[in-house]
């Protein structure tokens, strides 16, 4: 759930006590009446219109910039510690939570022979990678297979090559089935498994949400892999990095 902040006084507004103070008026000259300012005295001067036009332009520019660049996002309030894990990456090397510590990272869950949702998830992760390049190595991507019996390191490496994944910011992970299940189901709280769709034929199922993890290895949010979810995870990842 997003954290709520107390309402703040509008920027630049003086204290009410200051507004309540009387404004002193100059005394009229002796033996005469106070001179009233003539209407239109300033309006007839070119400098007045130049100043007014500049002020209006600055206000408009400020409002547009606020619309384009809203205030800094607050980090998400959710915090679920992720149990330590150690699996095998696409290079055949050991890789786990310890190697990701100190970096914000985003996880997704696929299997390479999936013909439907998994290619879409990979494309969404590629979109995240492109849109977050300003964060550099501070943000990492991690893809976990839910079919480790088929998705060996060699298969994951071929999948990465065929999808042109930038492996300097992206790691694909596999391992023994029991370790994969422990990490994904008990760690990430994401469903995965196999079910027999017909005699002797099994289909693989898994959760389709993206997971945001902070530098300390705590889950900070679950996101749908749609336009709104991608924008939200990029916003929150940026807040955690900064």
CSV table of C-alpha atoms in Angstrom, one decimal:
chain,number,residue,atom,x,y,z
A,1,UNK,CA,0.0,0.0,0.0
A,2,UNK,CA,1.2,3.5,-0.8
A,3,UNK,CA,2.3,5.5,2.2
A,4,UNK,CA,0.3,8.6,2.9
A,5,UNK,CA,1.8,12.0,3.8
A,6,UNK,CA,0.2,14.8,5.9
A,7,UNK,CA,-1.2,17.7,3.9
A,8,UNK,CA,1.3,20.5,3.5
A,9,UNK,CA,0.8,24.2,3.2
A,10,UNK,CA,1.0,25.4,-0.4
A,11,UNK,CA,4.6,26.5,-1.4
A,12,UNK,CA,5.2,30.1,-0.9
A,13,UNK,CA,2.1,30.9,1.1
A,14,UNK,CA,2.9,33.2,4.1
A,15,UNK,CA,1.7,32.3,7.6
A,16,UNK,CA,-1.8,33.3,8.4
A,17,UNK,CA,-0.5,35.5,11.3
A,18,UNK,CA,1.5,37.4,8.8
A,19,UNK,CA,-1.6,38.0,6.6
A,20,UNK,CA,-3.5,39.2,9.6
A,21,UNK,CA,-1.1,42.0,10.4
A,22,UNK,CA,-2.3,45.5,9.5
A,23,UNK,CA,-0.6,47.4,6.7
A,24,UNK,CA,0.7,50.8,7.7
A,25,UNK,CA,-0.4,53.7,5.6
A,26,UNK,CA,1.7,56.8,4.9
A,27,UNK,CA,0.5,60.0,6.5
A,28,UNK,CA,-0.8,62.7,4.1
A,29,UNK,CA,1.4,65.7,3.7
A,30,UNK,CA,0.7,68.5,6.1
A,31,UNK,CA,-2.0,70.8,5.0
A,32,UNK,CA,-3.2,68.6,2.2
A,33,UNK,CA,-4.8,65.3,1.2
A,34,UNK,CA,-3.1,62.0,0.5
A,35,UNK,CA,-2.5,61.5,-3.2
A,36,UNK,CA,-4.3,58.5,-4.6
A,37,UNK,CA,-2.4,56.5,-7.2
A,38,UNK,CA,-3.7,57.1,-10.7
A,39,UNK,CA,-5.4,54.1,-12.3
A,40,UNK,CA,-3.4,52.8,-15.2
A,41,UNK,CA,-0.2,54.5,-14.2
A,42,UNK,CA,1.7,51.2,-14.4
A,43,UNK,CA,-0.4,49.7,-17.2
A,44,UNK,CA,0.8,52.4,-19.5
A,45,UNK,CA,4.4,51.6,-19.1
A,46,UNK,CA,6.2,49.1,-21.5
A,47,UNK,CA,8.3,47.6,-18.7
A,48,UNK,CA,5.1,46.7,-16.8
A,49,UNK,CA,3.8,44.6,-19.8
A,50,UNK,CA,7.2,43.0,-20.3
A,51,UNK,CA,7.4,42.0,-16.6
A,52,UNK,CA,3.8,40.8,-16.6
A,53,UNK,CA,4.3,38.7,-19.8
A,54,UNK,CA,7.5,37.2,-18.3
A,55,UNK,CA,5.7,36.3,-15.1
A,56,UNK,CA,2.8,34.6,-16.9
A,57,UNK,CA,5.3,32.7,-19.1
A,58,UNK,CA,7.2,31.5,-16.0
A,59,UNK,CA,4.1,30.3,-14.3
A,60,UNK,CA,3.0,28.4,-17.4
A,61,UNK,CA,6.4,26.9,-17.7
A,62,UNK,CA,6.3,25.8,-14.0
A,63,UNK,CA,2.9,24.2,-14.4
A,64,UNK,CA,3.9,22.3,-17.6
A,65,UNK,CA,7.1,21.1,-15.9
A,66,UNK,CA,5.2,19.8,-12.9
A,67,UNK,CA,2.8,18.0,-15.2
A,68,UNK,CA,5.7,16.4,-17.2
A,69,UNK,CA,7.9,15.8,-14.2
A,70,UNK,CA,5.9,15.1,-11.1
A,71,UNK,CA,7.5,15.0,-7.6
A,72,UNK,CA,9.8,12.3,-6.7
A,73,UNK,CA,8.1,9.0,-6.0
A,74,UNK,CA,8.1,7.5,-2.5
A,75,UNK,CA,9.5,3.9,-2.2
A,76,UNK,CA,6.8,1.3,-1.8
A,77,UNK,CA,5.7,0.5,1.7
A,78,UNK,CA,5.6,-3.3,1.3
A,79,UNK,CA,8.7,-5.2,2.6
A,80,UNK,CA,8.8,-9.0,2.5
A,81,UNK,CA,12.3,-10.5,3.2
A,82,UNK,CA,13.3,-12.9,0.5
A,83,UNK,CA,15.1,-16.1,1.7
A,84,UNK,CA,18.6,-16.6,0.5
A,85,UNK,CA,18.9,-18.8,-2.6
A,86,UNK,CA,21.8,-19.9,-4.9
A,87,UNK,CA,21.0,-21.2,-8.4
A,88,UNK,CA,22.9,-21.5,-11.7
A,89,UNK,CA,23.0,-18.8,-14.3
A,90,UNK,CA,23.1,-19.1,-18.1
A,91,UNK,CA,26.9,-19.4,-18.0
A,92,UNK,CA,26.8,-22.4,-15.7
A,93,UNK,CA,28.0,-20.4,-12.7
A,94,UNK,CA,26.6,-20.2,-9.3
A,95,UNK,CA,24.4,-17.1,-8.8
A,96,UNK,CA,22.0,-16.1,-6.1
A,97,UNK,CA,20.8,-13.5,-3.7
A,98,UNK,CA,24.3,-12.6,-2.5
A,99,UNK,CA,25.4,-11.6,-6.0
A,100,UNK,CA,22.3,-9.3,-6.3
A,101,UNK,CA,22.8,-7.7,-2.9
A,102,UNK,CA,23.4,-3.9,-3.2
A,103,UNK,CA,21.3,-3.7,-6.4
A,104,UNK,CA,17.7,-3.1,-7.0
A,105,UNK,CA,16.3,-5.9,-9.2
A,106,UNK,CA,13.2,-7.1,-11.0
A,107,UNK,CA,12.3,-10.7,-11.4
A,108,UNK,CA,10.0,-12.6,-13.8
A,109,UNK,CA,9.2,-16.3,-14.2
A,110,UNK,CA,9.0,-18.1,-17.6
A,111,UNK,CA,10.0,-21.3,-19.4
A,112,UNK,CA,11.7,-21.2,-22.8
A,113,UNK,CA,9.2,-23.5,-24.6
A,114,UNK,CA,6.2,-21.5,-23.6
A,115,UNK,CA,4.4,-20.4,-26.7
A,116,UNK,CA,2.0,-17.8,-25.2
A,117,UNK,CA,2.5,-15.6,-22.1
A,118,UNK,CA,6.3,-16.1,-21.6
A,119,UNK,CA,7.4,-14.4,-24.9
A,120,UNK,CA,5.2,-11.4,-23.9
A,121,UNK,CA,6.8,-11.3,-20.4
A,122,UNK,CA,10.3,-11.3,-22.0
A,123,UNK,CA,9.3,-8.4,-24.2
A,124,UNK,CA,8.0,-6.5,-21.3
A,125,UNK,CA,11.2,-7.1,-19.4
A,126,UNK,CA,13.2,-5.9,-22.4
A,127,UNK,CA,11.0,-2.7,-22.4
A,128,UNK,CA,12.0,-2.2,-18.7
A,129,UNK,CA,15.6,-2.7,-19.6
A,130,UNK,CA,15.5,0.0,-22.3
A,131,UNK,CA,13.5,2.5,-20.2
A,132,UNK,CA,15.8,2.1,-17.2
A,133,UNK,CA,19.2,2.5,-18.9
A,134,UNK,CA,19.7,5.8,-17.1
A,135,UNK,CA,19.9,3.7,-13.9
A,136,UNK,CA,22.8,1.6,-15.3
A,137,UNK,CA,24.1,-1.2,-13.1
A,138,UNK,CA,22.0,-0.1,-10.1
A,139,UNK,CA,19.1,-1.9,-11.6
A,140,UNK,CA,19.3,-5.6,-12.6
A,141,UNK,CA,16.9,-8.0,-14.2
A,142,UNK,CA,16.6,-11.7,-13.3
A,143,UNK,CA,14.6,-14.3,-15.1
A,144,UNK,CA,13.8,-17.6,-13.3
A,145,UNK,CA,12.8,-20.7,-15.2
A,146,UNK,CA,9.9,-22.7,-13.9
A,147,UNK,CA,10.9,-25.7,-16.1
A,148,UNK,CA,14.5,-26.4,-14.9
A,149,UNK,CA,14.4,-30.0,-16.2
A,150,UNK,CA,14.4,-28.6,-19.8
A,151,UNK,CA,15.9,-25.2,-19.3
A,152,UNK,CA,19.5,-26.0,-18.7
A,153,UNK,CA,22.2,-23.2,-18.6
A,154,UNK,CA,22.9,-23.9,-22.3
A,155,UNK,CA,19.2,-23.6,-23.2
A,156,UNK,CA,18.9,-20.3,-21.2
A,157,UNK,CA,22.0,-18.9,-23.0
A,158,UNK,CA,20.5,-19.8,-26.4
A,159,UNK,CA,17.2,-18.1,-25.3
A,160,UNK,CA,19.1,-15.0,-24.3
A,161,UNK,CA,20.9,-14.9,-27.6
A,162,UNK,CA,17.8,-15.4,-29.7
A,163,UNK,CA,16.0,-12.6,-27.8
A,164,UNK,CA,19.0,-10.3,-27.8
A,165,UNK,CA,19.0,-9.9,-24.0
A,166,UNK,CA,21.7,-7.6,-22.6
A,167,UNK,CA,23.4,-10.0,-20.2
A,168,UNK,CA,25.4,-7.2,-18.5
A,169,UNK,CA,22.2,-6.2,-16.8
A,170,UNK,CA,20.2,-9.4,-17.0
A,171,UNK,CA,20.7,-12.9,-15.5
A,172,UNK,CA,18.7,-16.1,-16.4
A,173,UNK,CA,18.5,-18.7,-13.6
A,174,UNK,CA,17.9,-22.4,-13.4
A,175,UNK,CA,18.8,-25.2,-10.9
A,176,UNK,CA,17.5,-28.4,-9.3
A,177,UNK,CA,13.7,-28.5,-9.4
A,178,UNK,CA,13.4,-28.6,-5.6
A,179,UNK,CA,15.5,-25.4,-5.2
A,180,UNK,CA,13.6,-23.7,-8.0
A,181,UNK,CA,10.3,-24.5,-6.3
A,182,UNK,CA,11.6,-23.4,-2.9
A,183,UNK,CA,12.8,-20.1,-4.3
A,184,UNK,CA,9.8,-19.3,-6.4
A,185,UNK,CA,6.9,-20.7,-4.4
A,186,UNK,CA,8.1,-20.2,-0.8
A,187,UNK,CA,10.4,-17.3,-1.4
A,188,UNK,CA,8.7,-15.1,-4.0
A,189,UNK,CA,5.2,-16.4,-3.2
A,190,UNK,CA,4.6,-17.1,-6.9
A,191,UNK,CA,2.7,-20.1,-8.1
A,192,UNK,CA,4.3,-22.7,-10.4
A,193,UNK,CA,3.9,-26.4,-11.2
A,194,UNK,CA,2.7,-29.0,-13.6
A,195,UNK,CA,-0.7,-30.4,-14.2
A,196,UNK,CA,-1.8,-33.3,-16.3
A,197,UNK,CA,-4.0,-31.8,-19.1
A,198,UNK,CA,-4.6,-35.2,-20.7
A,199,UNK,CA,-3.2,-38.7,-20.0
A,200,UNK,CA,0.5,-38.6,-20.2
A,201,UNK,CA,0.5,-34.9,-21.2
A,202,UNK,CA,1.5,-32.2,-18.7
A,203,UNK,CA,1.2,-28.5,-18.9
A,204,UNK,CA,3.3,-26.0,-16.9
A,205,UNK,CA,1.7,-23.2,-15.0
A,206,UNK,CA,3.2,-20.2,-13.2
A,207,UNK,CA,2.5,-16.7,-12.0
A,208,UNK,CA,2.8,-13.9,-14.5
A,209,UNK,CA,3.5,-11.0,-12.2
A,210,UNK,CA,6.8,-9.1,-12.0
A,211,UNK,CA,8.5,-8.7,-8.6
A,212,UNK,CA,10.5,-5.8,-7.4
A,213,UNK,CA,13.3,-6.5,-4.9
A,214,UNK,CA,15.4,-3.9,-3.1
A,215,UNK,CA,19.2,-3.7,-2.3
A,216,UNK,CA,18.8,-5.6,0.9
A,217,UNK,CA,16.9,-8.5,-0.7
A,218,UNK,CA,13.4,-7.6,0.4
A,219,UNK,CA,10.4,-7.9,-1.9
A,220,UNK,CA,8.9,-4.4,-2.4
A,221,UNK,CA,6.0,-5.0,-4.8
A,222,UNK,CA,4.2,-7.2,-7.3
A,223,UNK,CA,3.2,-5.8,-10.7
A,224,UNK,CA,1.1,-6.8,-13.7
A,225,UNK,CA,3.0,-7.0,-16.9
A,226,UNK,CA,0.9,-4.3,-18.7
A,227,UNK,CA,1.4,-0.7,-19.5
A,228,UNK,CA,0.3,0.5,-16.1
A,229,UNK,CA,2.3,-2.1,-14.3
A,230,UNK,CA,5.5,-1.3,-16.2
A,231,UNK,CA,5.2,2.4,-15.5
A,232,UNK,CA,4.6,1.6,-11.8
A,233,UNK,CA,7.5,-0.7,-11.4
A,234,UNK,CA,9.9,1.7,-13.2
A,235,UNK,CA,8.7,4.5,-10.9
A,236,UNK,CA,9.2,2.4,-7.8
A,237,UNK,CA,12.5,0.9,-8.9
A,238,UNK,CA,13.8,4.4,-9.5
A,239,UNK,CA,12.7,5.5,-6.1
A,240,UNK,CA,14.6,2.6,-4.5
A,241,UNK,CA,17.7,3.2,-6.5
A,242,UNK,CA,17.8,6.9,-5.6
